[in-house]
Amino acid sequence: MPLGLDLISVKRSRDTITPILLDEKSFPKINWLISRISMYTNNKYESIDFLELENTFLDWKVGRGLIKVLLRSYFKLEERRFEDILNHEELLNLKRQKIERPIDLRIEFFKFIQNEYGGVIPTGKYEEALKKAAEHFGLSNPKILSELLYLDNLQNRVIRLNKEFSAEDIASFYNFEVLMTLLYYATSVSMRIDSKNYGFIAKKVYPICKRYGVLVDFVITRENNNLKISMVGPKQLFGRPIKYGLAMASALSQVFRIMDQVNLKSWWLSANLKIRNKDCKLKIDSRKLKYIRPLPAYEKTEWETFFDSDVEKRLFWIFESTKPRGWTIEREPEPIQVEDILVIPDFILSRGDTRVFVEIVGFWRKEYVERKIQKYTTLCRYGIPIFLLIDSKIFESFKEVPCAKLKYVSKGSGKIEFSWKRFFEILSSFEKNK
């Protein structure tokens, strides 16, 4: 969850914004903040004196943002249950009326008020109404009913100690949340990673981006042999690109998790943002940002069973289950590198010693199609055995690409059509050309 723009401070220089982030100078204040919030443990969230805590920082937004991060990591907000307040008999009374959650109780309470008072409690009658309702629900104390009605409200949650982290950890978590919040407003993101292990990183990042519906490109920069990851949205032609900022931020949160796992420290990030109808740029250099890593909530997630299109899903399960004509299938194999291009095909189809890379080409935005055409043309020029299965709506755009290709037609409701006969003829041609 993002911090929210209202809790982020930035500096502006023309069209570029630079967020205010934390370094080791903030550690003493973070430790003080931890000690103060610790005094509120086992008390309700509403008991926190935010003004006192925020005033520790010159910028109250930083203070409020840090409190939010602390309550997601070092501390947790625990929702109380009926069992924590009611006795056994009262619990049975509610259960008989099929009331198990605060929202159930609110619904029944409003029904009761509707029947008793026509939907609105008369002035000066609130205590009387609460007493009648408590008796109706089998509760001994009207004040308890008032508390139970909104037990799930944030203000009523109880602060508990979750897991101890250092001030460095908290600063890292805060910086990460600031970055993710800004990236929620991204229309495109580019990230350059200084690592010779770019094949491993690309293979990890690719299924994550597919899972979030983000289009991703990989390029090996010639001057320094770094991996450049470019993300754009949406995955389909339709819709405003900015609405996929959430998807790109979510995908990048997992990218940072991977980088943290392999202890990768050198990277550069740039993004085009649209914030409150204004275009701006964000640039981050890891050399100037010592502390950043995802919160523990961004835990490892496996994406191997996810398919981002119906044609991909259909093709995989047909080959996986029946192995037609002896062909076997493998998803997202090792990346192919040619010149500065790095491509992870959707599948490899194999029979005997013949291996064919298969790419599903969906109904993408024009700019993304143009980049893909350049990549596929280069791969074919180097003799890479690649087979393109292309959406009929953009098939003509690929007519100059010297690769084996076949169009498919989307019929709606997840149905697609293409010629299986022609499909296997194309596969067989790779065997003959060996």
Coordinates of C-alpha atoms in Angstrom, one line a residue:
M1 CA 0.0 0.0 0.0
P2 CA 1.4 3.4 -0.9
L3 CA 1.9 6.2 1.6
G4 CA -0.2 8.6 -0.4
L5 CA 1.0 11.8 -2.1
D6 CA -0.1 13.9 0.8
L7 CA 2.6 12.2 2.9
I8 CA 5.5 12.7 0.5
S9 CA 7.7 15.8 0.3
V10 CA 9.5 16.5 -2.9
K11 CA 11.8 19.1 -4.4
R12 CA 11.1 20.4 -7.9
S13 CA 13.5 21.5 -10.6
R14 CA 11.7 22.4 -13.8
D15 CA 10.0 19.1 -14.8
T16 CA 12.0 16.8 -12.5
I17 CA 10.9 15.9 -8.9
T18 CA 13.3 14.6 -6.2
P19 CA 11.7 13.0 -3.2
I20 CA 13.0 13.8 0.3
L21 CA 14.5 10.5 1.5
L22 CA 16.2 9.3 4.7
D23 CA 19.8 8.6 5.5
E24 CA 21.8 7.8 8.7
K25 CA 21.1 11.4 10.0
S26 CA 17.5 10.3 10.6
F27 CA 18.4 7.2 12.7
P28 CA 18.3 8.9 16.2
K29 CA 14.8 10.4 15.4
I30 CA 13.6 7.0 14.1
N31 CA 14.8 5.3 17.3
W32 CA 13.0 8.0 19.4
L33 CA 9.9 7.5 17.3
I34 CA 10.0 3.7 18.0
S35 CA 10.4 4.3 21.7
R36 CA 7.4 6.7 21.8
I37 CA 5.1 4.4 19.8
S38 CA 6.1 1.5 22.0
M39 CA 4.4 3.4 24.9
Y40 CA 1.1 3.0 23.0
T41 CA 1.3 -0.8 22.6
N42 CA -1.8 -2.6 23.8
N43 CA -3.7 0.7 23.4
K44 CA -6.1 1.7 20.6
Y45 CA -4.8 3.4 17.5
E46 CA -6.9 6.5 18.3
S47 CA -4.8 7.0 21.4
I48 CA -1.7 8.0 19.4
D49 CA -0.7 11.7 19.7
F50 CA 0.3 12.2 16.1
L51 CA 1.0 15.9 16.6
E52 CA 3.7 15.2 19.2
L53 CA 5.3 12.5 17.1
E54 CA 5.2 14.4 13.8
N55 CA 6.7 17.5 15.3
T56 CA 10.0 15.6 15.9
F57 CA 10.7 16.1 12.2
L58 CA 11.1 19.4 10.4
D59 CA 8.7 18.1 7.8
W60 CA 5.5 16.7 9.4
K61 CA 4.9 14.6 6.2
V62 CA 8.1 12.7 6.8
G63 CA 7.0 12.1 10.4
R64 CA 3.5 10.9 9.5
G65 CA 4.9 8.7 6.7
L66 CA 7.4 7.1 9.1
I67 CA 4.6 6.4 11.6
K68 CA 2.7 4.7 8.8
V69 CA 5.7 2.6 7.9
L70 CA 6.4 1.7 11.5
L71 CA 2.8 0.5 12.0
R72 CA 3.3 -1.9 9.0
S73 CA 6.6 -3.3 10.1
Y74 CA 7.9 -2.8 13.7
F75 CA 4.3 -2.7 15.0
K76 CA 1.0 -4.0 13.8
L77 CA -2.6 -2.9 14.2
E78 CA -4.7 -5.8 15.5
E79 CA -8.4 -5.9 14.9
R80 CA -10.2 -7.0 18.1
R81 CA -12.8 -9.7 18.0
F82 CA -16.1 -10.2 19.7
E83 CA -14.4 -12.9 21.8
D84 CA -12.1 -10.4 23.3
I85 CA -15.0 -8.4 24.8
L86 CA -18.1 -10.6 25.3
N87 CA -18.8 -13.4 27.6
H88 CA -19.8 -16.9 26.4
E89 CA -23.6 -16.3 26.7
E90 CA -23.4 -13.0 24.8
L91 CA -21.4 -14.6 22.0
L92 CA -24.1 -17.4 21.7
N93 CA -26.9 -14.7 21.6
L94 CA -25.2 -13.0 18.6
K95 CA -24.4 -16.3 16.9
R96 CA -28.1 -17.4 17.1
Q97 CA -28.8 -14.2 15.1
K98 CA -26.1 -15.0 12.6
I99 CA -24.0 -12.1 13.8
E100 CA -20.3 -12.9 13.6
R101 CA -18.6 -9.7 12.5
P102 CA -19.1 -6.0 13.2
I103 CA -20.5 -5.4 9.8
D104 CA -23.2 -8.1 10.5
L105 CA -24.0 -6.3 13.7
R106 CA -24.3 -2.9 12.0
I107 CA -26.7 -4.2 9.4
E108 CA -28.9 -5.8 12.1
F109 CA -28.7 -2.7 14.3
F110 CA -29.9 -0.4 11.5
K111 CA -32.7 -2.8 10.8
F112 CA -33.7 -2.6 14.4
I113 CA -33.6 1.2 14.4
Q114 CA -35.7 1.2 11.2
N115 CA -38.4 -1.0 12.9
E116 CA -38.3 0.9 16.2
Y117 CA -37.9 4.5 15.1
G118 CA -38.5 4.6 11.4
G119 CA -34.8 4.7 10.6
V120 CA -33.8 7.8 12.6
I121 CA -33.3 8.0 16.3
P122 CA -35.2 11.0 17.7
T123 CA -33.2 13.8 19.4
G124 CA -32.4 12.8 23.0
K125 CA -33.4 9.2 22.5
Y126 CA -29.9 7.7 21.6
E127 CA -29.2 6.2 25.1
E128 CA -32.7 4.7 25.2
A129 CA -32.3 3.3 21.7
L130 CA -28.9 1.8 22.6
K131 CA -30.4 0.2 25.7
K132 CA -33.3 -1.4 23.7
A133 CA -30.9 -2.6 21.0
A134 CA -28.6 -4.2 23.6
E135 CA -31.5 -6.1 25.1
H136 CA -32.6 -7.1 21.6
F137 CA -29.2 -8.6 20.8
G138 CA -28.8 -10.2 24.2
L139 CA -26.0 -7.9 25.4
S140 CA -25.7 -6.9 29.1
N141 CA -24.2 -3.4 28.6
P142 CA -25.4 -0.8 26.0
K143 CA -21.9 0.8 26.0
I144 CA -20.5 -2.5 24.8
L145 CA -22.9 -2.5 21.9
S146 CA -21.7 1.0 20.9
E147 CA -18.1 -0.3 20.9
L148 CA -18.9 -3.5 19.0
L149 CA -20.7 -1.7 16.2
Y150 CA -17.4 -0.2 15.0
L151 CA -14.9 -2.7 16.3
D152 CA -13.3 -3.1 12.9
N153 CA -12.7 0.6 12.5
L154 CA -9.0 1.7 12.2
Q155 CA -9.4 3.9 15.3
N156 CA -10.4 0.9 17.4
R157 CA -7.6 -1.4 16.4
V158 CA -4.9 -2.2 19.0
I159 CA -1.2 -1.5 18.6
R160 CA 0.9 -4.6 19.1
L161 CA 4.6 -5.2 18.7
N162 CA 5.3 -7.1 15.5
K163 CA 9.0 -7.6 14.8
E164 CA 12.0 -5.5 15.9
F165 CA 13.9 -3.7 13.1
S166 CA 16.8 -1.4 13.3
A167 CA 16.6 2.3 12.4
E168 CA 18.5 1.5 9.2
D169 CA 15.7 -1.0 8.3
I170 CA 13.0 1.5 8.9
A171 CA 14.7 4.2 6.9
S172 CA 15.1 1.7 4.0
F173 CA 11.4 0.7 4.3
Y174 CA 10.3 4.3 4.3
N175 CA 12.5 5.2 1.2
F176 CA 11.1 2.3 -0.6
E177 CA 7.5 3.2 0.1
V178 CA 8.1 6.8 -1.0
L179 CA 9.5 5.5 -4.3
M180 CA 6.6 3.1 -4.8
T181 CA 4.0 5.8 -4.1
L182 CA 5.5 8.0 -6.8
L183 CA 5.7 5.1 -9.3
Y184 CA 1.9 4.6 -8.8
Y185 CA 1.7 7.7 -11.1
A186 CA 4.1 6.4 -13.7
T187 CA 3.3 6.1 -17.4
S188 CA 6.7 4.4 -18.1
V189 CA 9.7 3.3 -16.1
S190 CA 13.2 2.5 -17.1
M191 CA 15.7 0.8 -14.8
R192 CA 19.4 0.1 -15.5
I193 CA 21.1 -2.6 -13.3
D194 CA 24.8 -3.0 -12.9
S195 CA 25.1 -6.8 -12.9
K196 CA 26.7 -9.4 -15.1
N197 CA 24.1 -11.8 -13.9
Y198 CA 21.5 -10.1 -16.1
G199 CA 20.1 -13.4 -17.6
F200 CA 19.0 -14.6 -14.1
I201 CA 17.5 -11.2 -13.2
A202 CA 15.6 -11.0 -16.5
K203 CA 14.2 -14.5 -16.2
K204 CA 12.9 -13.6 -12.7
V205 CA 11.5 -10.2 -13.7
Y206 CA 9.7 -11.3 -16.9
P207 CA 7.0 -13.5 -15.3
I208 CA 6.4 -10.9 -12.6
C209 CA 5.7 -8.2 -15.3
K210 CA 3.4 -10.6 -17.2
R211 CA 1.5 -11.3 -14.0
Y212 CA 0.8 -7.6 -13.5
G213 CA 0.0 -6.9 -17.1
V214 CA 3.1 -4.8 -17.7
L215 CA 4.9 -4.8 -21.0
V216 CA 8.7 -5.2 -20.4
D217 CA 11.7 -4.9 -22.6
F218 CA 15.3 -6.0 -21.8
V219 CA 18.4 -4.5 -23.4
I220 CA 22.1 -5.0 -22.7
T221 CA 23.7 -1.5 -22.8
R222 CA 26.8 -1.6 -25.0
E223 CA 28.9 0.9 -23.1
N224 CA 28.9 -0.8 -19.8
N225 CA 27.2 -4.2 -20.3
N226 CA 24.4 -3.4 -17.9
L227 CA 20.8 -4.7 -18.0
K228 CA 18.2 -2.1 -18.9
I229 CA 14.7 -2.9 -18.0
S230 CA 11.9 -0.8 -19.6
M231 CA 8.3 -1.1 -18.5
V232 CA 5.3 0.4 -20.1
G233 CA 1.5 0.0 -19.8
P234 CA -1.1 -1.0 -20.4
K235 CA -0.6 -4.5 -21.9
Q236 CA -3.5 -4.0 -24.2
L237 CA -4.0 -1.1 -26.6
F238 CA -6.9 0.4 -24.8
G239 CA -7.0 2.6 -21.7
R240 CA -4.9 5.5 -20.3
P241 CA -1.3 4.4 -19.6
I242 CA -1.3 6.0 -16.2
K243 CA -3.9 3.7 -14.9
Y244 CA -1.2 1.0 -15.1
G245 CA 1.1 2.9 -12.7
L246 CA -0.2 0.7 -10.0
A247 CA 0.7 -2.4 -12.0
M248 CA 4.2 -1.1 -12.7
A249 CA 4.8 -0.1 -9.1
S250 CA 3.6 -3.6 -7.9
A251 CA 5.9 -5.3 -10.5
L252 CA 8.9 -3.1 -9.4
S253 CA 8.3 -3.9 -5.8
Q254 CA 9.0 -7.5 -6.7
V255 CA 12.0 -6.5 -8.8
F256 CA 13.5 -4.7 -5.7
R257 CA 12.8 -7.9 -3.7
I258 CA 14.9 -9.9 -6.2
M259 CA 17.7 -7.3 -6.2
D260 CA 17.7 -7.4 -2.4
Q261 CA 18.0 -11.2 -2.4
V262 CA 21.1 -11.1 -4.7
N263 CA 22.5 -8.1 -2.8
L264 CA 22.5 -5.9 -5.9
K265 CA 23.4 -2.3 -5.0
S266 CA 24.1 -0.4 -8.2
W267 CA 21.1 0.7 -10.2
W268 CA 19.5 3.7 -11.9
L269 CA 15.8 4.4 -12.2
S270 CA 14.0 7.0 -14.3
A271 CA 10.2 7.3 -14.8
N272 CA 7.7 9.5 -16.5
L273 CA 5.0 10.5 -14.1
K274 CA 1.7 12.2 -14.4
I275 CA 0.7 13.7 -11.0
R276 CA -2.4 15.8 -10.7
N277 CA -2.5 16.3 -14.5
K278 CA 1.1 17.5 -14.7
D279 CA 3.9 15.7 -16.5
C280 CA 7.1 15.3 -14.6
K281 CA 10.2 13.0 -14.4
L282 CA 11.7 11.0 -11.5
K283 CA 15.3 10.0 -11.5
I284 CA 17.0 7.9 -8.8
D285 CA 20.7 6.9 -8.5
S286 CA 21.4 4.2 -6.0
R287 CA 24.8 5.7 -5.4
K288 CA 23.0 8.6 -3.7
L289 CA 20.4 6.3 -2.0
K290 CA 22.2 4.1 0.5
Y291 CA 19.1 2.8 2.3
I292 CA 16.2 1.2 0.4
R293 CA 14.6 -2.2 0.4
P294 CA 11.0 -3.6 0.4
L295 CA 8.9 -4.1 3.5
P296 CA 8.6 -7.7 4.7
A297 CA 5.0 -7.6 3.4
Y298 CA 6.4 -7.8 -0.2
E299 CA 7.1 -11.4 0.3
K300 CA 8.1 -13.9 -2.4
T301 CA 5.4 -14.9 -4.8
E302 CA 5.5 -17.5 -7.5
W303 CA 4.1 -16.7 -10.9
E304 CA 4.9 -19.9 -12.8
T305 CA 1.3 -20.9 -13.3
F306 CA 0.1 -17.5 -14.6
F307 CA -0.8 -16.9 -18.2
D308 CA -1.3 -13.4 -19.5
S309 CA -3.4 -14.4 -22.6
D310 CA -5.9 -17.0 -23.6
V311 CA -3.8 -18.1 -26.6
E312 CA -0.8 -18.6 -24.4
K313 CA -2.8 -20.7 -21.9
R314 CA -4.5 -22.8 -24.5
L315 CA -1.2 -23.5 -26.4
F316 CA 0.6 -24.5 -23.2
W317 CA -2.0 -26.9 -21.8
I318 CA -2.5 -28.6 -25.2
F319 CA 1.2 -29.3 -25.6
E320 CA 1.7 -30.1 -21.9
S321 CA -1.2 -32.6 -21.7
T322 CA -1.1 -34.3 -25.1
K323 CA 2.4 -33.6 -26.6
P324 CA 0.9 -33.6 -30.1
R325 CA 3.1 -35.3 -32.8
G326 CA 5.9 -35.7 -30.3
W327 CA 6.4 -32.0 -29.6
T328 CA 7.0 -31.0 -26.0
I329 CA 6.7 -27.5 -24.5
E330 CA 8.7 -25.5 -21.9
R331 CA 7.6 -22.1 -20.6
E332 CA 9.8 -19.0 -20.4
P333 CA 13.2 -20.6 -21.1
E334 CA 16.6 -19.1 -20.7
P335 CA 16.9 -15.6 -22.3
I336 CA 18.3 -15.2 -25.8
Q337 CA 21.0 -12.6 -26.2
V338 CA 21.9 -11.2 -29.6
E339 CA 23.9 -7.9 -29.8
D340 CA 22.3 -5.7 -27.2
I341 CA 19.0 -7.5 -27.3
L342 CA 17.7 -9.8 -24.5
V343 CA 14.5 -11.7 -25.2
I344 CA 12.7 -14.3 -23.1
P345 CA 10.4 -16.3 -25.4
D346 CA 7.0 -17.5 -24.2
F347 CA 7.8 -21.1 -25.0
I348 CA 10.3 -23.5 -26.5
L349 CA 8.8 -26.4 -28.5
S350 CA 11.1 -29.4 -28.9
R351 CA 11.1 -32.6 -30.9
G352 CA 14.2 -34.7 -31.1
D353 CA 17.1 -32.2 -31.5
T354 CA 14.9 -29.5 -32.9
R355 CA 14.1 -26.5 -30.7
V356 CA 11.8 -23.7 -31.8
F357 CA 11.2 -20.5 -29.8
V358 CA 7.6 -19.4 -29.8
E359 CA 6.4 -15.9 -29.1
I360 CA 2.7 -14.8 -28.7
V361 CA 2.3 -11.3 -30.1
G362 CA -0.9 -9.7 -28.7
F363 CA -2.8 -6.6 -29.5
W364 CA -0.3 -4.1 -28.2
R365 CA 0.3 -0.3 -28.4
K366 CA 1.9 1.0 -31.6
E367 CA 5.1 2.1 -29.9
Y368 CA 5.6 -1.3 -28.3
V369 CA 4.9 -3.2 -31.6
E370 CA 7.6 -1.1 -33.3
R371 CA 10.2 -2.1 -30.7
K372 CA 9.2 -5.8 -31.0
I373 CA 9.5 -5.7 -34.8
Q374 CA 13.0 -4.4 -34.4
K375 CA 13.9 -7.2 -32.0
Y376 CA 12.4 -10.0 -33.9
T377 CA 14.0 -8.8 -37.2
T378 CA 17.4 -8.9 -35.5
L379 CA 16.8 -12.3 -34.0
C380 CA 15.8 -13.7 -37.4
R381 CA 18.8 -12.1 -39.0
Y382 CA 21.1 -14.1 -36.7
G383 CA 19.3 -17.3 -37.5
I384 CA 17.4 -17.8 -34.2
P385 CA 14.6 -20.3 -34.8
I386 CA 11.7 -18.2 -33.7
F387 CA 8.0 -18.6 -34.5
L388 CA 5.5 -15.8 -34.0
L389 CA 1.9 -16.4 -33.3
I390 CA 0.3 -12.9 -34.0
D391 CA -3.1 -11.4 -33.3
S392 CA -4.9 -10.8 -36.6
K393 CA -5.5 -7.1 -35.8
I394 CA -1.7 -6.4 -36.0
F395 CA -0.6 -9.2 -38.3
E396 CA 0.1 -6.9 -41.2
S397 CA 2.5 -4.8 -39.1
F398 CA 4.8 -7.8 -39.0
K399 CA 4.8 -8.7 -42.7
E400 CA 8.4 -7.5 -43.2
V401 CA 9.7 -9.4 -40.3
P402 CA 11.6 -12.4 -41.8
C403 CA 10.4 -14.9 -39.1
A404 CA 8.0 -17.8 -39.4
K405 CA 4.6 -16.4 -38.4
L406 CA 0.9 -17.4 -38.1
K407 CA -2.1 -15.2 -37.2
Y408 CA -4.8 -16.1 -34.7
V409 CA -8.2 -14.6 -34.3
S410 CA -9.8 -13.6 -31.0
K411 CA -13.4 -14.7 -30.8
G412 CA -14.2 -13.2 -27.4
S413 CA -15.1 -14.9 -24.2
G414 CA -11.6 -16.4 -24.1
K415 CA -11.9 -18.2 -27.5
I416 CA -9.3 -18.0 -30.2
E417 CA -8.9 -19.6 -33.6
F418 CA -5.9 -20.5 -35.8
S419 CA -4.9 -23.2 -38.2
W420 CA -3.4 -26.1 -36.4
K421 CA -2.5 -27.7 -39.7
R422 CA -0.5 -24.6 -40.7
F423 CA 1.0 -24.5 -37.2
F424 CA 2.5 -27.9 -37.5
E425 CA 3.7 -27.3 -41.0
I426 CA 5.7 -24.3 -39.8
L427 CA 7.1 -26.4 -36.9
S428 CA 8.1 -29.1 -39.4
S429 CA 9.9 -26.5 -41.6
F430 CA 12.4 -25.9 -38.8
E431 CA 13.4 -29.6 -38.9
K432 CA 13.8 -29.5 -42.7
N433 CA 16.0 -26.4 -42.5
K434 CA 18.4 -27.8 -40.1

